Amino acid sequence: MKLVIGGYAQGKLQMVLRSIKNPNPVVFDGQLPGGEKRQETEKHQDVIINHFHLWVKERLLQNGNPEKEMLSYLAENKNCIIISDEIGNGIIPMDAFEREYRERTGRILVQLAEQADEVVRVICGIGQKIK
Amino acid sequence: MTLIFGGSGSGKSGYAERYISEISRDSIKYYLATMQVLDGEGQKKVEKHRIQRSGKGFFTIEQPVQIEEAIEKMKRLEQIEQMEQTEHGHGAVKRAVLLECISNLAANEMFFKDTVKDGKEVAEKIISGIQKLQKSVKQLVIVSNNVFEDGISYDETTMEYIRTMGRINERLAQMAELVIEVVVGIPVIIKEKRS
């Protein structure tokens, strides 16, 4: 698994698309491939999960367990590229849910980075390999 | 002095604790906690940090304002614990201090007792306190926060707080031999002064 992180509007997806050879990668937007979609993706080599942080937010809103769900997805799908915004670089929000979302997304990304074969941080469309 | 910088949930605390434990094996380790516990969520956070530190041998000193007062507290604690050592030069105790974190310290100093203090004065006060602290310890590791990149225009008081954090971070980075940004738990070196 490869993890790509960076601020909002830094050209993360474009950088990933440039870096892979496959002209037809599967891009999931704000969701993990599940059910039939998951089987469908097994045929393809390059699965990209874009806006991963929005998936975390959605799972929290649905009272899900994003930490557990993410780990079980990764146990079966080791060859994906996960793209997420870095959302913790600001003032602590007044709203309790926003605080929890920020904190838990950060922790999940730390966990993902530990498991990842490669971690790339994108600034101005340029990727820096930090792991 | 080392400055460790990162956003919320970046893993900077955990990294800072591992880092200071590695560089200060022969020192007495102190954790200067700046967070004021006001509610259950704060309590939970303090507990989480306490669990993270458990087994790592830190003495915890609560110091939400007036950071230099921690020096006297350390001395008193050492007298009680009778840790005065004479073999390490001038009878001084080797102290390794982890100060966490600047964003709480700055907020506590700036918004003390329902008044808002001038940002420049707050920055000066904190820097001068840290300079005193630096002189009385062998290793100083400071954790600070990236509060700068959410792109939101807040009210003037919050903007002044952000500017104050910027000023303090700039000064601390000048003073530090090593500045490390922690990104998703991974240390990225921003400044390294080779001696």
XYZ file of C-alpha atoms in Angstrom:
326
model
C 0.000 0.000 0.000
C 1.129 3.476 -0.811
C -0.037 6.497 1.170
C -0.157 9.943 -0.414
C -0.868 12.952 1.796
C -0.826 16.725 1.470
C -2.890 19.850 1.934
C -6.085 20.699 0.070
C -5.683 21.423 -3.671
C -2.060 20.293 -3.893
C -2.518 18.131 -6.978
C -2.239 14.822 -5.173
C -4.445 12.750 -7.494
C -2.803 14.197 -10.632
C 0.605 13.360 -9.241
C -0.491 9.789 -8.544
C -2.013 9.401 -12.020
C 1.212 10.653 -13.600
C 3.267 8.229 -11.545
C 1.431 5.042 -12.525
C 1.746 3.335 -15.879
C -1.772 1.933 -16.072
C -3.908 4.196 -18.319
C -7.134 2.944 -16.690
C -6.792 2.920 -12.945
C -9.896 2.608 -10.778
C -10.447 5.690 -8.661
C -12.797 5.543 -5.696
C -13.837 8.918 -4.384
C -14.404 9.206 -0.646
C -15.179 5.514 -0.282
C -13.521 2.159 0.107
C -14.319 -0.418 -2.555
C -16.952 -2.706 -0.996
C -19.132 -5.681 -2.042
C -19.356 -6.148 -5.796
C -17.112 -3.198 -6.416
C -14.410 -4.909 -4.412
C -14.547 -7.982 -6.659
C -14.531 -5.770 -9.701
C -11.353 -4.091 -8.531
C -9.539 -7.372 -8.180
C -9.323 -7.517 -11.961
C -7.502 -4.230 -12.063
C -4.020 -3.592 -10.896
C -4.231 -0.043 -9.721
C -6.867 0.862 -7.185
C -6.788 4.441 -5.962
C -8.797 5.603 -2.988
C -9.048 9.377 -3.285
C -10.288 11.756 -0.546
C -9.749 9.088 2.083
C -10.369 11.675 4.847
C -13.940 12.133 3.574
C -14.520 8.401 3.951
C -13.326 8.652 7.573
C -15.716 11.571 8.153
C -18.623 9.675 6.628
C -17.944 6.590 8.756
C -17.828 8.746 11.891
C -21.114 10.397 10.932
C -22.627 6.924 10.469
C -21.262 5.824 13.859
C -18.976 3.363 12.116
C -15.557 2.226 13.195
C -13.183 3.571 10.523
C -10.052 2.252 12.293
C -11.324 -1.336 12.264
C -12.939 -1.140 8.824
C -9.788 0.261 7.274
C -7.608 -2.470 8.779
C -9.905 -5.221 7.554
C -9.937 -3.708 4.049
C -6.151 -3.502 3.994
C -5.770 -7.076 5.192
C -7.334 -8.187 1.901
C -6.154 -5.399 -0.397
C -2.502 -4.701 -0.007
C -1.894 -3.122 -3.402
C -3.844 0.106 -3.252
C -2.936 3.772 -3.262
C -4.612 5.849 -0.560
C -4.786 9.635 -0.971
C -5.764 11.855 1.928
C -5.740 15.538 2.840
C -3.709 16.547 5.872
C -6.413 18.192 7.982
C -4.702 18.690 11.348
C -2.647 21.791 10.517
C -4.948 24.463 11.868
C -6.749 25.938 14.840
C -8.562 23.396 17.015
C -12.231 23.587 15.947
C -14.930 24.751 18.389
C -17.212 21.940 17.257
C -16.722 18.647 19.131
C -17.396 16.467 16.079
C -14.924 18.435 13.941
C -12.314 17.990 16.663
C -12.895 14.257 16.823
C -12.829 13.943 13.018
C -9.510 15.782 12.837
C -7.895 13.831 15.653
C -9.082 10.390 14.504
C -8.200 11.033 10.859
C -4.700 12.003 11.998
C -4.334 8.848 14.089
C -5.606 6.645 11.264
C -3.094 8.218 8.866
C -0.264 7.556 11.359
C -1.404 3.901 11.456
C -1.604 3.737 7.654
C 1.863 5.280 7.348
C 3.252 2.565 9.634
C 1.821 -0.126 7.369
C 2.625 1.571 4.070
C 5.501 0.502 1.849
C 5.820 4.090 0.738
C 4.579 7.456 2.031
C 4.622 10.504 -0.248
C 3.801 14.065 0.799
C 2.630 16.367 -1.972
C 3.295 20.104 -1.964
C 2.534 22.200 -5.096
C 1.982 19.020 -7.095
C 5.454 17.738 -6.222
C 5.766 14.513 -4.283
C 8.387 14.095 -1.571
C 8.973 10.529 -0.510
C 9.126 10.606 3.296
C 9.100 6.823 3.752
C 17.443 22.261 22.038
C 15.133 20.413 19.689
C 11.857 21.733 18.314
C 9.269 19.173 17.234
C 6.459 20.564 15.135
C 3.292 19.021 13.705
C -0.488 19.205 13.350
C -3.245 17.598 15.437
C -3.097 13.834 15.381
C 0.242 13.915 13.542
C 1.886 11.625 16.094
C 4.237 14.382 17.283
C 3.760 13.646 21.019
C 4.539 9.967 20.659
C 7.540 10.776 18.501
C 8.801 13.442 20.955
C 8.593 10.986 23.854
C 10.527 8.292 21.996
C 13.054 10.880 20.833
C 13.825 12.315 24.286
C 14.035 8.836 25.788
C 16.693 7.963 23.234
C 18.856 11.049 23.677
C 18.733 11.229 27.462
C 19.378 7.805 28.882
C 21.558 9.123 31.708
C 19.335 12.061 32.680
C 16.335 12.612 34.872
C 13.365 13.006 32.565
C 10.712 15.651 33.119
C 7.484 16.195 31.285
C 6.247 19.792 31.518
C 2.530 19.622 30.881
C 0.894 22.886 29.808
C -2.658 21.713 29.255
C -5.328 22.991 31.598
C -7.975 20.384 32.156
C -11.372 22.030 31.807
C -13.649 19.196 30.708
C -13.983 15.475 30.076
C -12.414 15.655 26.629
C -9.339 17.405 28.071
C -9.211 14.803 30.818
C -9.308 12.034 28.203
C -6.444 13.628 26.280
C -4.342 14.015 29.425
C -5.022 10.360 30.294
C -4.015 9.270 26.790
C -0.719 11.138 27.039
C -0.158 9.723 30.524
C -0.625 6.166 29.246
C 1.747 6.907 26.344
C 4.383 8.065 28.840
C 3.875 5.316 31.389
C 6.914 3.099 31.763
C 9.113 5.752 30.164
C 10.110 7.185 33.542
C 8.997 10.811 33.335
C 8.308 13.075 36.284
C 5.298 15.172 35.333
C 5.133 18.861 36.265
C 1.945 20.783 35.539
C 2.948 24.213 34.284
C 0.132 25.877 32.319
C 1.655 29.409 32.628
C 4.985 30.953 33.830
C 7.073 28.187 32.317
C 10.278 29.236 34.143
C 8.658 28.316 37.460
C 9.186 24.692 36.468
C 12.904 25.130 37.294
C 12.206 25.629 41.011
C 9.739 22.741 40.965
C 12.353 20.428 39.475
C 14.890 21.481 42.110
C 12.428 20.888 44.923
C 11.507 17.503 43.536
C 15.163 16.533 43.294
C 15.731 17.540 46.912
C 12.821 15.404 47.981
C 14.029 12.529 45.865
C 17.638 13.234 46.903
C 18.881 12.994 43.380
C 21.622 15.591 43.730
C 24.621 14.122 41.972
C 28.123 15.487 42.336
C 30.021 13.376 39.849
C 28.591 15.119 36.761
C 30.453 18.452 36.963
C 29.497 21.328 39.276
C 27.186 19.176 41.347
C 24.448 19.688 38.798
C 21.742 17.192 37.979
C 21.376 16.263 34.314
C 17.851 17.064 33.320
C 16.067 16.183 30.133
C 12.886 18.171 29.700
C 10.018 17.601 27.311
C 7.801 20.684 27.117
C 4.386 19.975 25.615
C 3.099 22.088 24.083
C 3.532 25.698 22.937
C -0.026 26.108 21.638
C -1.486 25.485 25.111
C 1.152 27.589 26.836
C 0.556 30.491 24.437
C -3.239 30.249 24.811
C -2.992 30.062 28.617
C -0.695 33.098 28.772
C -2.712 35.092 26.257
C -6.211 34.358 27.561
C -5.473 34.383 31.282
C -8.392 35.193 33.605
C -10.821 36.485 30.943
C -8.459 39.115 29.566
C -6.578 39.076 26.273
C -2.924 40.008 26.523
C -0.841 41.581 23.785
C 0.561 38.894 21.458
C 4.068 40.374 21.253
C 4.364 40.534 25.042
C 3.126 36.954 25.329
C 5.722 35.784 22.788
C 8.521 37.656 24.625
C 7.469 36.266 27.976
C 7.379 32.682 26.697
C 10.720 32.970 24.895
C 12.411 34.477 27.944
C 10.957 31.716 30.154
C 12.221 29.060 27.756
C 15.686 30.663 27.643
C 15.883 30.390 31.444
C 14.681 26.811 31.265
C 17.233 25.984 28.583
C 20.094 27.162 30.821
C 19.081 24.867 33.661
C 18.680 21.634 31.710
C 20.910 19.392 29.624
C 18.355 18.431 27.009
C 15.311 20.474 26.086
C 12.740 19.163 23.643
C 9.812 21.433 22.807
C 6.646 20.352 21.048
C 4.801 22.993 19.045
C 1.840 22.980 16.741
C 1.098 23.747 13.168
C -1.986 25.962 13.570
C -1.351 27.856 10.344
C -2.785 25.983 7.400
C -6.562 25.703 7.611
C -7.083 28.783 5.471
C -9.876 30.108 7.651
C -10.129 33.829 8.519
C -10.945 33.841 12.210
C -11.904 36.752 14.460
C -9.127 39.239 15.242
C -8.282 37.675 18.623
C -7.743 34.242 17.078
C -5.707 35.752 14.218
C -3.545 37.505 16.826
C -3.104 34.152 18.584
C -2.009 32.528 15.299
C 0.478 35.351 14.659
C 1.805 34.941 18.198
C 2.282 31.211 17.629
C 4.138 32.071 14.418
C 6.452 34.480 16.247
C 7.194 31.982 19.001
C 7.848 29.131 16.565
C 10.202 31.314 14.537
C 12.234 32.229 17.619
C 12.299 28.658 18.897
C 13.452 27.393 15.501
C 16.309 29.936 15.579
C 17.334 28.765 19.048
C 17.090 25.062 18.211
C 19.922 22.980 16.772
C 17.368 20.561 15.395
C 13.864 21.248 14.055
C 11.754 18.241 13.119
C 8.317 18.247 11.552
C 6.265 15.126 12.256
C 4.035 14.131 9.331
C 1.740 11.091 9.765
C 4.127 9.903 12.491
C 7.207 10.274 10.258
C 9.973 12.704 11.278
C 11.020 15.150 8.534
C 14.109 17.233 9.329
C 13.592 20.957 8.699
C 16.790 22.267 10.285
C 19.908 20.498 11.428
C 22.867 22.416 12.770
C 25.990 20.301 12.651
C 28.378 20.943 15.492
